[in-house]
Amino acid sequence: MEPACRKDKQKQKETPTRGDRAKQKSAQQELKQRQRAEIYALNKVMTELEQQQFEAFCKQMQSQTE
């Protein structure tokens, strides 16, 4: 009977508890939020850069025609 008892204890240790699952889910949600914020920040920077380059291009084209 003792070996069966040991197997039960091993199974209990291997399966994550509710607290562990909740922590994993919370950590995963935080990671998603952080990644989303980084993507939005990068998108903003890239949009600003694109706008600056477009304005520089327009100035260059305007000076060539004059």
PDB file of C-alpha atoms in Angstrom:
ATOM      1  CA  MET A   1       0.000   0.000   0.000  1.00  0.00           C
ATOM      2  CA  GLU A   2       2.833   2.345   0.619  1.00  0.00           C
ATOM      3  CA  PRO A   3       3.916   2.650  -3.066  1.00  0.00           C
ATOM      4  CA  ALA A   4       0.389   3.658  -4.104  1.00  0.00           C
ATOM      5  CA  CYS A   5       0.386   6.317  -1.451  1.00  0.00           C
ATOM      6  CA  ARG A   6       3.654   7.690  -2.815  1.00  0.00           C
ATOM      7  CA  LYS A   7       2.229   7.876  -6.328  1.00  0.00           C
ATOM      8  CA  ASP A   8      -0.739   9.885  -5.061  1.00  0.00           C
ATOM      9  CA  LYS A   9       1.585  12.351  -3.381  1.00  0.00           C
ATOM     10  CA  GLN A  10       3.648  12.692  -6.572  1.00  0.00           C
ATOM     11  CA  LYS A  11       0.527  13.344  -8.632  1.00  0.00           C
ATOM     12  CA  GLN A  12      -0.563  16.039  -6.200  1.00  0.00           C
ATOM     13  CA  LYS A  13       2.791  17.761  -6.487  1.00  0.00           C
ATOM     14  CA  GLU A  14       2.840  17.588 -10.302  1.00  0.00           C
ATOM     15  CA  THR A  15      -0.588  19.146 -10.871  1.00  0.00           C
ATOM     16  CA  PRO A  16      -0.621  22.910 -10.394  1.00  0.00           C
ATOM     17  CA  THR A  17      -2.846  24.217  -7.650  1.00  0.00           C
ATOM     18  CA  ARG A  18      -5.516  26.838  -8.166  1.00  0.00           C
ATOM     19  CA  GLY A  19      -3.217  29.473  -6.733  1.00  0.00           C
ATOM     20  CA  ASP A  20      -0.450  28.550  -9.150  1.00  0.00           C
ATOM     21  CA  ARG A  21      -2.826  28.606 -12.105  1.00  0.00           C
ATOM     22  CA  ALA A  22      -4.182  31.980 -11.012  1.00  0.00           C
ATOM     23  CA  LYS A  23      -0.657  33.365 -10.698  1.00  0.00           C
ATOM     24  CA  GLN A  24       0.249  32.040 -14.153  1.00  0.00           C
ATOM     25  CA  LYS A  25      -2.891  33.538 -15.670  1.00  0.00           C
ATOM     26  CA  SER A  26      -2.241  36.865 -13.963  1.00  0.00           C
ATOM     27  CA  ALA A  27       1.381  36.892 -15.113  1.00  0.00           C
ATOM     28  CA  GLN A  28       0.282  36.046 -18.647  1.00  0.00           C
ATOM     29  CA  GLN A  29      -2.260  38.883 -18.636  1.00  0.00           C
ATOM     30  CA  GLU A  30       0.372  41.326 -17.362  1.00  0.00           C
ATOM     31  CA  LEU A  31       2.728  40.217 -20.118  1.00  0.00           C
ATOM     32  CA  LYS A  32       0.019  40.723 -22.740  1.00  0.00           C
ATOM     33  CA  GLN A  33      -0.748  44.203 -21.396  1.00  0.00           C
ATOM     34  CA  ARG A  34       2.929  45.127 -21.389  1.00  0.00           C
ATOM     35  CA  GLN A  35       3.424  43.853 -24.932  1.00  0.00           C
ATOM     36  CA  ARG A  36       0.331  45.720 -26.085  1.00  0.00           C
ATOM     37  CA  ALA A  37       1.586  48.947 -24.500  1.00  0.00           C
ATOM     38  CA  GLU A  38       4.976  48.467 -26.163  1.00  0.00           C
ATOM     39  CA  ILE A  39       3.315  47.912 -29.533  1.00  0.00           C
ATOM     40  CA  TYR A  40       1.228  51.072 -29.174  1.00  0.00           C
ATOM     41  CA  ALA A  41       4.309  53.072 -28.140  1.00  0.00           C
ATOM     42  CA  LEU A  42       6.297  51.732 -31.080  1.00  0.00           C
ATOM     43  CA  ASN A  43       3.423  52.462 -33.440  1.00  0.00           C
ATOM     44  CA  LYS A  44       3.284  56.054 -32.208  1.00  0.00           C
ATOM     45  CA  VAL A  45       7.028  56.548 -32.707  1.00  0.00           C
ATOM     46  CA  MET A  46       6.920  55.016 -36.181  1.00  0.00           C
ATOM     47  CA  THR A  47       3.944  57.173 -37.180  1.00  0.00           C
ATOM     48  CA  GLU A  48       5.752  60.317 -36.012  1.00  0.00           C
ATOM     49  CA  LEU A  49       8.890  59.321 -37.914  1.00  0.00           C
ATOM     50  CA  GLU A  50       6.880  58.617 -41.048  1.00  0.00           C
ATOM     51  CA  GLN A  51       5.231  62.031 -40.765  1.00  0.00           C
ATOM     52  CA  GLN A  52       8.620  63.759 -40.366  1.00  0.00           C
ATOM     53  CA  GLN A  53      10.022  61.944 -43.373  1.00  0.00           C
ATOM     54  CA  PHE A  54       6.965  62.833 -45.441  1.00  0.00           C
ATOM     55  CA  GLU A  55       7.263  66.513 -44.502  1.00  0.00           C
ATOM     56  CA  ALA A  56      10.983  66.467 -45.387  1.00  0.00           C
ATOM     57  CA  PHE A  57      10.142  64.854 -48.725  1.00  0.00           C
ATOM     58  CA  CYS A  58       7.481  67.477 -49.445  1.00  0.00           C
ATOM     59  CA  LYS A  59       9.934  70.285 -48.658  1.00  0.00           C
ATOM     60  CA  GLN A  60      12.529  68.696 -50.911  1.00  0.00           C
ATOM     61  CA  MET A  61      10.067  68.328 -53.770  1.00  0.00           C
ATOM     62  CA  GLN A  62       8.850  71.889 -53.295  1.00  0.00           C
ATOM     63  CA  SER A  63      12.379  73.304 -53.368  1.00  0.00           C
ATOM     64  CA  GLN A  64      13.165  71.370 -56.562  1.00  0.00           C
ATOM     65  CA  THR A  65      10.190  72.838 -58.403  1.00  0.00           C
ATOM     66  CA  GLU A  66      11.043  76.410 -57.505  1.00  0.00           C
TER      67      GLU A  66
END
